[in-house]
Amino acid sequence: MKLTTRGRYAVTAMLDLALNGEQGPVSLAAISQRQDISLSYLEQLFAKLRKNELVASVRGPGGGYRLSRDREHINVADIISAVNESTDSTSCQGKGDCQNGEACLTHQLWDDLSQQIHTFLSGISLGALTARREVKVVSERQARAGAKDSDIYTETLVNAKALNL
Amino acid sequence: MKLTTRGRYAVTAMLDLALNGEQGPVSLAAISQRQDISLSYLEQLFAKLRKNELVASVRGPGGGYRLSRDREHINVADIISAVNESTDSTSCQGKGDCQNGEACLTHQLWDDLSQQIHTFLSGISLGALTARREVKVVSERQARAGAKDSDIYTETLVNAKALNL
DNA sequence: ATTTACCCGACTAAAAGACTCGGGTATTTA
DNA sequence: TAAATACCCGAGTCTTTTAGTCGGGTAAAT
């Protein structure tokens, strides 16, 4: 598991897609403008996202990308792994230079941690992230208006809490 | 929060220190050999770890480094932040190029996620990681020997569970 | 004194990151 | 069917980060 700006770009773009993809496909040009990411770079990222079946493309005018499944079933670990493919983590496994037991021990400890991070990020879906944002926006709006909770908002709040967000 | 091989080196070195520092300070040369990390690179990393008061140095023959506080009170987020200092995350904050509201929205969502990752890693101490390893080792040993739980091992097992590891 | 081992800044090769460029091809609409 | 849209894709480039070397220090122990 690696966490760089590349992964940030990918998650940002996917969030944009989740937020703006309700009515039909979203073009990369639109995402490029809104998120200030270069179009060609987006194309590269989406090529990998498509290969990993996180998005589907629609060609021609009016085309673009859409999420391949609903936002609740796409998690952050999926996205980051997809765009980071190719560069393996070059752990001691595979190479023969891990003769003494001590090195293997800490390497395994690191792999263990890495696995924990992956599991953690697997538990955060695009839907959960956007819902959390909704909760914030709504709670601010409510604070200003002094309004009472409505059913849909308390529901997302409960969901967010259940997801430990 | 950024997660690269540099952070992995730092955590690995700190784990080595936690495992081998019971009897006096550990020299960087020893860590360098065991973990196969260049000595000079370790010096750079430890300069930052020392500035952040995660380790303390002992100069002269027989000297080296020791953890500045016990392993339960040093967490993974501390270590990674320490060695990644300087390179800011260049989010939209600070720069003026975040005029339209849409960009800010997803940027904030990312910052939100980043914060969650940080909180998660803050909850994992060096002690917890090494304890988890102990649990594995012990459980394997027990599986081979068919032995019964001893008090100290069940204790660490319970600790690990409490920490959600 | 000499050895050990931390301390520190400057420099550098190689890799990764973040693009650009220039050509495609599928699909829609006029 | 021509034109426009927008995906598709490989190759090249500039910049930053990584990981490491080099060469000199300084504090402490034997």
mmCIF file of N, CA and C in Angstrom, chain A residues 55-149:
data_model
loop_
_atom_site.group_PDB
_atom_site.id
_atom_site.type_symbol
_atom_site.label_atom_id
_atom_site.label_comp_id
_atom_site.label_asym_id
_atom_site.label_seq_id
_atom_site.Cartn_x
_atom_site.Cartn_y
_atom_site.Cartn_z
ATOM 1 N N VAL A 55 -14.378 1.899 -13.343
ATOM 2 C CA VAL A 55 -15.188 2.799 -14.167
ATOM 3 C C VAL A 55 -15.438 2.133 -15.515
ATOM 4 N N ALA A 56 -16.453 2.641 -16.214
ATOM 5 C CA ALA A 56 -16.733 2.187 -17.571
ATOM 6 C C ALA A 56 -16.795 3.422 -18.459
ATOM 7 N N SER A 57 -16.378 3.262 -19.720
ATOM 8 C CA SER A 57 -16.335 4.423 -20.606
ATOM 9 C C SER A 57 -17.470 4.405 -21.618
ATOM 10 N N VAL A 58 -17.874 5.578 -22.035
ATOM 11 C CA VAL A 58 -18.862 5.750 -23.092
ATOM 12 C C VAL A 58 -18.236 6.670 -24.122
ATOM 13 N N ARG A 59 -18.043 6.165 -25.335
ATOM 14 C CA ARG A 59 -17.335 6.951 -26.352
ATOM 15 C C ARG A 59 -18.285 7.829 -27.134
ATOM 16 N N GLY A 60 -17.678 8.746 -27.858
ATOM 17 C CA GLY A 60 -18.462 9.657 -28.692
ATOM 18 C C GLY A 60 -18.947 10.878 -27.945
ATOM 19 N N PRO A 61 -19.545 11.792 -28.683
ATOM 20 C CA PRO A 61 -20.067 13.045 -28.094
ATOM 21 C C PRO A 61 -21.058 12.739 -26.987
ATOM 22 N N GLY A 62 -20.974 13.515 -25.944
ATOM 23 C CA GLY A 62 -21.846 13.269 -24.796
ATOM 24 C C GLY A 62 -21.381 12.118 -23.930
ATOM 25 N N GLY A 63 -20.272 11.525 -24.354
ATOM 26 C CA GLY A 63 -19.737 10.376 -23.629
ATOM 27 C C GLY A 63 -18.916 10.793 -22.425
ATOM 28 N N GLY A 64 -18.165 9.838 -21.895
ATOM 29 C CA GLY A 64 -17.350 10.092 -20.719
ATOM 30 C C GLY A 64 -17.199 8.824 -19.913
ATOM 31 N N TYR A 65 -17.104 9.003 -18.613
ATOM 32 C CA TYR A 65 -16.970 7.838 -17.725
ATOM 33 C C TYR A 65 -18.098 7.805 -16.698
ATOM 34 N N ARG A 66 -18.405 6.600 -16.268
ATOM 35 C CA ARG A 66 -19.319 6.432 -15.150
ATOM 36 C C ARG A 66 -18.751 5.355 -14.224
ATOM 37 N N LEU A 67 -19.177 5.369 -12.979
ATOM 38 C CA LEU A 67 -18.741 4.335 -12.047
ATOM 39 C C LEU A 67 -19.281 2.995 -12.529
ATOM 40 N N SER A 68 -18.464 1.959 -12.434
ATOM 41 C CA SER A 68 -18.884 0.655 -12.947
ATOM 42 C C SER A 68 -19.871 -0.030 -12.006
ATOM 43 N N ARG A 69 -19.884 0.392 -10.740
ATOM 44 C CA ARG A 69 -20.888 -0.106 -9.801
ATOM 45 C C ARG A 69 -21.197 1.022 -8.834
ATOM 46 N N ASP A 70 -22.173 0.815 -7.980
ATOM 47 C CA ASP A 70 -22.590 1.965 -7.181
ATOM 48 C C ASP A 70 -21.541 2.335 -6.143
ATOM 49 N N ARG A 71 -21.575 3.580 -5.755
ATOM 50 C CA ARG A 71 -20.506 4.182 -4.956
ATOM 51 C C ARG A 71 -20.253 3.487 -3.619
ATOM 52 N N GLU A 72 -21.239 2.763 -3.150
ATOM 53 C CA GLU A 72 -21.059 2.054 -1.881
ATOM 54 C C GLU A 72 -20.116 0.858 -2.041
ATOM 55 N N HIS A 73 -19.990 0.385 -3.259
ATOM 56 C CA HIS A 73 -19.189 -0.814 -3.484
ATOM 57 C C HIS A 73 -17.851 -0.525 -4.150
ATOM 58 N N ILE A 74 -17.424 0.748 -4.113
ATOM 59 C CA ILE A 74 -16.084 1.098 -4.581
ATOM 60 C C ILE A 74 -15.364 1.711 -3.399
ATOM 61 N N ASN A 75 -14.264 1.090 -2.997
ATOM 62 C CA ASN A 75 -13.564 1.621 -1.835
ATOM 63 C C ASN A 75 -12.232 2.264 -2.199
ATOM 64 N N VAL A 76 -11.710 2.996 -1.259
ATOM 65 C CA VAL A 76 -10.508 3.792 -1.477
ATOM 66 C C VAL A 76 -9.290 2.917 -1.778
ATOM 67 N N ALA A 77 -9.196 1.777 -1.129
ATOM 68 C CA ALA A 77 -8.063 0.871 -1.372
ATOM 69 C C ALA A 77 -8.063 0.394 -2.821
ATOM 70 N N ASP A 78 -9.245 0.092 -3.351
ATOM 71 C CA ASP A 78 -9.371 -0.322 -4.754
ATOM 72 C C ASP A 78 -8.763 0.732 -5.681
ATOM 73 N N ILE A 79 -9.163 1.961 -5.469
ATOM 74 C CA ILE A 79 -8.748 3.072 -6.333
ATOM 75 C C ILE A 79 -7.238 3.264 -6.299
ATOM 76 N N ILE A 80 -6.699 3.319 -5.078
ATOM 77 C CA ILE A 80 -5.271 3.585 -4.926
ATOM 78 C C ILE A 80 -4.442 2.430 -5.481
ATOM 79 N N SER A 81 -4.871 1.205 -5.216
ATOM 80 C CA SER A 81 -4.157 0.048 -5.749
ATOM 81 C C SER A 81 -4.163 0.066 -7.273
ATOM 82 N N ALA A 82 -5.297 0.441 -7.832
ATOM 83 C CA ALA A 82 -5.445 0.431 -9.292
ATOM 84 C C ALA A 82 -4.422 1.346 -9.962
ATOM 85 N N VAL A 83 -4.274 2.552 -9.481
ATOM 86 C CA VAL A 83 -3.363 3.500 -10.143
ATOM 87 C C VAL A 83 -1.903 3.294 -9.753
ATOM 88 N N ASN A 84 -1.649 2.514 -8.723
ATOM 89 C CA ASN A 84 -0.273 2.263 -8.309
ATOM 90 C C ASN A 84 0.270 0.947 -8.835
ATOM 91 N N GLU A 85 -0.524 0.245 -9.613
ATOM 92 C CA GLU A 85 -0.079 -1.028 -10.158
ATOM 93 C C GLU A 85 1.267 -0.899 -10.846
ATOM 94 N N SER A 86 1.967 -2.015 -10.967
ATOM 95 C CA SER A 86 3.260 -2.127 -11.654
ATOM 96 C C SER A 86 4.417 -2.042 -10.663
ATOM 97 N N THR A 87 4.485 -0.961 -9.898
ATOM 98 C CA THR A 87 5.579 -0.834 -8.949
ATOM 99 C C THR A 87 5.330 -1.744 -7.755
ATOM 100 N N ASP A 88 6.017 -2.848 -7.712
ATOM 101 C CA ASP A 88 5.855 -3.758 -6.588
ATOM 102 C C ASP A 88 6.594 -3.213 -5.368
ATOM 103 N N SER A 89 6.232 -3.736 -4.212
ATOM 104 C CA SER A 89 6.726 -3.143 -2.974
ATOM 105 C C SER A 89 8.156 -3.579 -2.627
ATOM 106 N N THR A 90 8.773 -4.357 -3.503
ATOM 107 C CA THR A 90 10.162 -4.789 -3.303
ATOM 108 C C THR A 90 10.503 -5.122 -1.855
ATOM 109 N N SER A 91 9.691 -5.958 -1.273
ATOM 110 C CA SER A 91 9.976 -6.438 0.068
ATOM 111 C C SER A 91 11.093 -7.473 -0.037
ATOM 112 N N CYS A 92 11.425 -8.114 1.088
ATOM 113 C CA CYS A 92 12.516 -9.078 1.035
ATOM 114 C C CYS A 92 12.072 -10.366 0.366
ATOM 115 N N GLN A 93 10.763 -10.598 0.325
ATOM 116 C CA GLN A 93 10.268 -11.795 -0.350
ATOM 117 C C GLN A 93 10.603 -11.716 -1.838
ATOM 118 N N GLY A 94 10.914 -12.834 -2.407
ATOM 119 C CA GLY A 94 11.221 -12.860 -3.826
ATOM 120 C C GLY A 94 12.708 -12.764 -4.069
ATOM 121 N N LYS A 95 13.363 -11.815 -3.400
ATOM 122 C CA LYS A 95 14.803 -11.718 -3.520
ATOM 123 C C LYS A 95 15.448 -12.669 -2.510
ATOM 124 N N GLY A 96 16.694 -12.993 -2.740
ATOM 125 C CA GLY A 96 17.342 -13.967 -1.875
ATOM 126 C C GLY A 96 18.133 -13.352 -0.741
ATOM 127 N N ASP A 97 18.016 -12.017 -0.589
ATOM 128 C CA ASP A 97 18.903 -11.345 0.365
ATOM 129 C C ASP A 97 18.308 -11.228 1.772
ATOM 130 N N CYS A 98 17.515 -12.206 2.132
ATOM 131 C CA CYS A 98 16.932 -12.126 3.464
ATOM 132 C C CYS A 98 17.321 -13.371 4.255
ATOM 133 N N GLN A 99 18.635 -13.578 4.361
ATOM 134 C CA GLN A 99 19.098 -14.817 4.988
ATOM 135 C C GLN A 99 18.885 -14.830 6.493
ATOM 136 N N ASN A 100 19.327 -13.760 7.143
ATOM 137 C CA ASN A 100 19.231 -13.789 8.605
ATOM 138 C C ASN A 100 17.800 -13.530 9.055
ATOM 139 N N GLY A 101 17.422 -14.188 10.088
ATOM 140 C CA GLY A 101 16.035 -14.147 10.543
ATOM 141 C C GLY A 101 15.569 -12.777 10.996
ATOM 142 N N GLU A 102 16.485 -11.973 11.484
ATOM 143 C CA GLU A 102 16.110 -10.668 12.045
ATOM 144 C C GLU A 102 15.467 -9.760 11.000
ATOM 145 N N ALA A 103 16.080 -9.715 9.848
ATOM 146 C CA ALA A 103 15.561 -8.868 8.776
ATOM 147 C C ALA A 103 14.139 -9.281 8.423
ATOM 148 N N CYS A 104 13.935 -10.564 8.288
ATOM 149 C CA CYS A 104 12.621 -11.074 7.947
ATOM 150 C C CYS A 104 11.585 -10.665 8.984
ATOM 151 N N LEU A 105 11.987 -10.651 10.230
ATOM 152 C CA LEU A 105 11.052 -10.322 11.294
ATOM 153 C C LEU A 105 10.466 -8.924 11.105
ATOM 154 N N THR A 106 11.324 -7.922 10.993
ATOM 155 C CA THR A 106 10.802 -6.559 10.858
ATOM 156 C C THR A 106 10.119 -6.350 9.507
ATOM 157 N N HIS A 107 10.632 -7.025 8.487
ATOM 158 C CA HIS A 107 9.968 -6.925 7.190
ATOM 159 C C HIS A 107 8.538 -7.439 7.292
ATOM 160 N N GLN A 108 8.397 -8.542 8.022
ATOM 161 C CA GLN A 108 7.050 -9.093 8.175
ATOM 162 C C GLN A 108 6.164 -8.164 8.988
ATOM 163 N N LEU A 109 6.792 -7.520 9.970
ATOM 164 C CA LEU A 109 6.034 -6.563 10.774
ATOM 165 C C LEU A 109 5.527 -5.433 9.894
ATOM 166 N N TRP A 110 6.379 -4.980 8.979
ATOM 167 C CA TRP A 110 5.955 -3.909 8.082
ATOM 168 C C TRP A 110 4.822 -4.381 7.173
ATOM 169 N N ASP A 111 4.997 -5.574 6.631
ATOM 170 C CA ASP A 111 3.961 -6.112 5.748
ATOM 171 C C ASP A 111 2.639 -6.207 6.494
ATOM 172 N N ASP A 112 2.748 -6.569 7.754
ATOM 173 C CA ASP A 112 1.581 -6.676 8.612
ATOM 174 C C ASP A 112 0.890 -5.315 8.716
ATOM 175 N N LEU A 113 1.674 -4.284 8.981
ATOM 176 C CA LEU A 113 1.128 -2.926 9.081
ATOM 177 C C LEU A 113 0.488 -2.510 7.771
ATOM 178 N N SER A 114 1.196 -2.796 6.694
ATOM 179 C CA SER A 114 0.704 -2.457 5.362
ATOM 180 C C SER A 114 -0.658 -3.107 5.111
ATOM 181 N N GLN A 115 -0.767 -4.342 5.554
ATOM 182 C CA GLN A 115 -2.024 -5.059 5.412
ATOM 183 C C GLN A 115 -3.137 -4.393 6.212
ATOM 184 N N GLN A 116 -2.781 -3.913 7.388
ATOM 185 C CA GLN A 116 -3.766 -3.244 8.239
ATOM 186 C C GLN A 116 -4.272 -1.964 7.594
ATOM 187 N N ILE A 117 -3.355 -1.230 6.976
ATOM 188 C CA ILE A 117 -3.736 0.006 6.301
ATOM 189 C C ILE A 117 -4.677 -0.312 5.145
ATOM 190 N N HIS A 118 -4.312 -1.367 4.409
ATOM 191 C CA HIS A 118 -5.139 -1.775 3.283
ATOM 192 C C HIS A 118 -6.555 -2.140 3.738
ATOM 193 N N THR A 119 -6.624 -2.910 4.794
ATOM 194 C CA THR A 119 -7.927 -3.303 5.327
ATOM 195 C C THR A 119 -8.734 -2.077 5.747
ATOM 196 N N PHE A 120 -8.039 -1.153 6.382
ATOM 197 C CA PHE A 120 -8.699 0.084 6.816
ATOM 198 C C PHE A 120 -9.290 0.837 5.632
ATOM 199 N N LEU A 121 -8.476 1.017 4.588
ATOM 200 C CA LEU A 121 -8.933 1.784 3.425
ATOM 201 C C LEU A 121 -10.002 1.025 2.640
ATOM 202 N N SER A 122 -9.981 -0.290 2.742
ATOM 203 C CA SER A 122 -11.014 -1.093 2.083
ATOM 204 C C SER A 122 -12.380 -0.841 2.696
ATOM 205 N N GLY A 123 -12.362 -0.404 3.934
ATOM 206 C CA GLY A 123 -13.624 -0.169 4.630
ATOM 207 C C GLY A 123 -14.234 1.180 4.345
ATOM 208 N N ILE A 124 -13.519 2.015 3.593
ATOM 209 C CA ILE A 124 -14.044 3.350 3.285
ATOM 210 C C ILE A 124 -14.487 3.399 1.831
ATOM 211 N N SER A 125 -15.777 3.499 1.597
ATOM 212 C CA SER A 125 -16.296 3.550 0.231
ATOM 213 C C SER A 125 -16.454 4.996 -0.225
ATOM 214 N N LEU A 126 -16.535 5.159 -1.531
ATOM 215 C CA LEU A 126 -16.814 6.475 -2.096
ATOM 216 C C LEU A 126 -18.098 7.025 -1.493
ATOM 217 N N GLY A 127 -19.077 6.147 -1.388
ATOM 218 C CA GLY A 127 -20.355 6.558 -0.824
ATOM 219 C C GLY A 127 -20.215 7.082 0.594
ATOM 220 N N ALA A 128 -19.400 6.389 1.401
ATOM 221 C CA ALA A 128 -19.198 6.816 2.784
ATOM 222 C C ALA A 128 -18.553 8.193 2.836
ATOM 223 N N LEU A 129 -17.583 8.409 1.962
ATOM 224 C CA LEU A 129 -16.899 9.709 1.939
ATOM 225 C C LEU A 129 -17.851 10.832 1.567
ATOM 226 N N THR A 130 -18.604 10.616 0.497
ATOM 227 C CA THR A 130 -19.525 11.666 0.067
ATOM 228 C C THR A 130 -20.627 11.866 1.102
ATOM 229 N N ALA A 131 -21.049 10.764 1.716
ATOM 230 C CA ALA A 131 -22.073 10.880 2.752
ATOM 231 C C ALA A 131 -21.559 11.715 3.911
ATOM 232 N N ARG A 132 -20.324 11.455 4.291
ATOM 233 C CA ARG A 132 -19.730 12.208 5.384
ATOM 234 C C ARG A 132 -19.748 13.689 5.046
ATOM 235 N N ARG A 133 -19.379 13.997 3.818
ATOM 236 C CA ARG A 133 -19.405 15.388 3.395
ATOM 237 C C ARG A 133 -20.820 15.955 3.502
ATOM 238 N N GLU A 134 -21.763 15.150 3.026
ATOM 239 C CA GLU A 134 -23.155 15.580 3.105
ATOM 240 C C GLU A 134 -23.528 15.922 4.540
ATOM 241 N N VAL A 135 -23.114 15.030 5.444
ATOM 242 C CA VAL A 135 -23.415 15.236 6.847
ATOM 243 C C VAL A 135 -22.898 16.583 7.316
ATOM 244 N N LYS A 136 -21.664 16.876 6.950
ATOM 245 C CA LYS A 136 -21.068 18.152 7.345
ATOM 246 C C LYS A 136 -21.862 19.326 6.810
ATOM 247 N N VAL A 137 -22.088 19.287 5.474
ATOM 248 C CA VAL A 137 -22.806 20.374 4.820
ATOM 249 C C VAL A 137 -24.156 20.569 5.484
ATOM 250 N N VAL A 138 -24.818 19.449 5.686
ATOM 251 C CA VAL A 138 -26.159 19.513 6.255
ATOM 252 C C VAL A 138 -26.125 20.056 7.680
ATOM 253 N N SER A 139 -25.151 19.558 8.452
ATOM 254 C CA SER A 139 -25.110 20.004 9.840
ATOM 255 C C SER A 139 -24.808 21.492 9.937
ATOM 256 N N GLU A 140 -23.991 21.983 8.973
ATOM 257 C CA GLU A 140 -23.723 23.420 8.947
ATOM 258 C C GLU A 140 -24.991 24.190 8.595
ATOM 259 N N ARG A 141 -25.683 23.670 7.594
ATOM 260 C CA ARG A 141 -26.911 24.317 7.155
ATOM 261 C C ARG A 141 -27.927 24.332 8.308
ATOM 262 N N GLN A 142 -27.957 23.209 8.996
ATOM 263 C CA GLN A 142 -28.889 23.100 10.111
ATOM 264 C C GLN A 142 -28.520 24.067 11.229
ATOM 265 N N ALA A 143 -27.216 24.173 11.457
ATOM 266 C CA ALA A 143 -26.756 25.071 12.511
ATOM 267 C C ALA A 143 -27.168 26.512 12.197
ATOM 268 N N ARG A 144 -27.022 26.888 10.924
ATOM 269 C CA ARG A 144 -27.395 28.248 10.525
ATOM 270 C C ARG A 144 -28.894 28.467 10.644
ATOM 271 N N ALA A 145 -29.649 27.469 10.166
ATOM 272 C CA ALA A 145 -31.099 27.642 10.107
ATOM 273 C C ALA A 145 -31.774 27.289 11.430
ATOM 274 N N GLY A 146 -31.064 26.572 12.288
ATOM 275 C CA GLY A 146 -31.690 26.119 13.530
ATOM 276 C C GLY A 146 -32.797 25.117 13.281
ATOM 277 N N ALA A 147 -32.664 24.382 12.150
ATOM 278 C CA ALA A 147 -33.736 23.463 11.766
ATOM 279 C C ALA A 147 -33.603 22.139 12.509
ATOM 280 N N LYS A 148 -34.640 21.321 12.431
ATOM 281 C CA LYS A 148 -34.641 20.026 13.067
ATOM 282 C C LYS A 148 -34.180 18.945 12.092
ATOM 283 N N ASP A 149 -33.653 17.838 12.601
ATOM 284 C CA ASP A 149 -33.191 16.753 11.742
ATOM 285 C C ASP A 149 -34.326 16.218 10.878
#
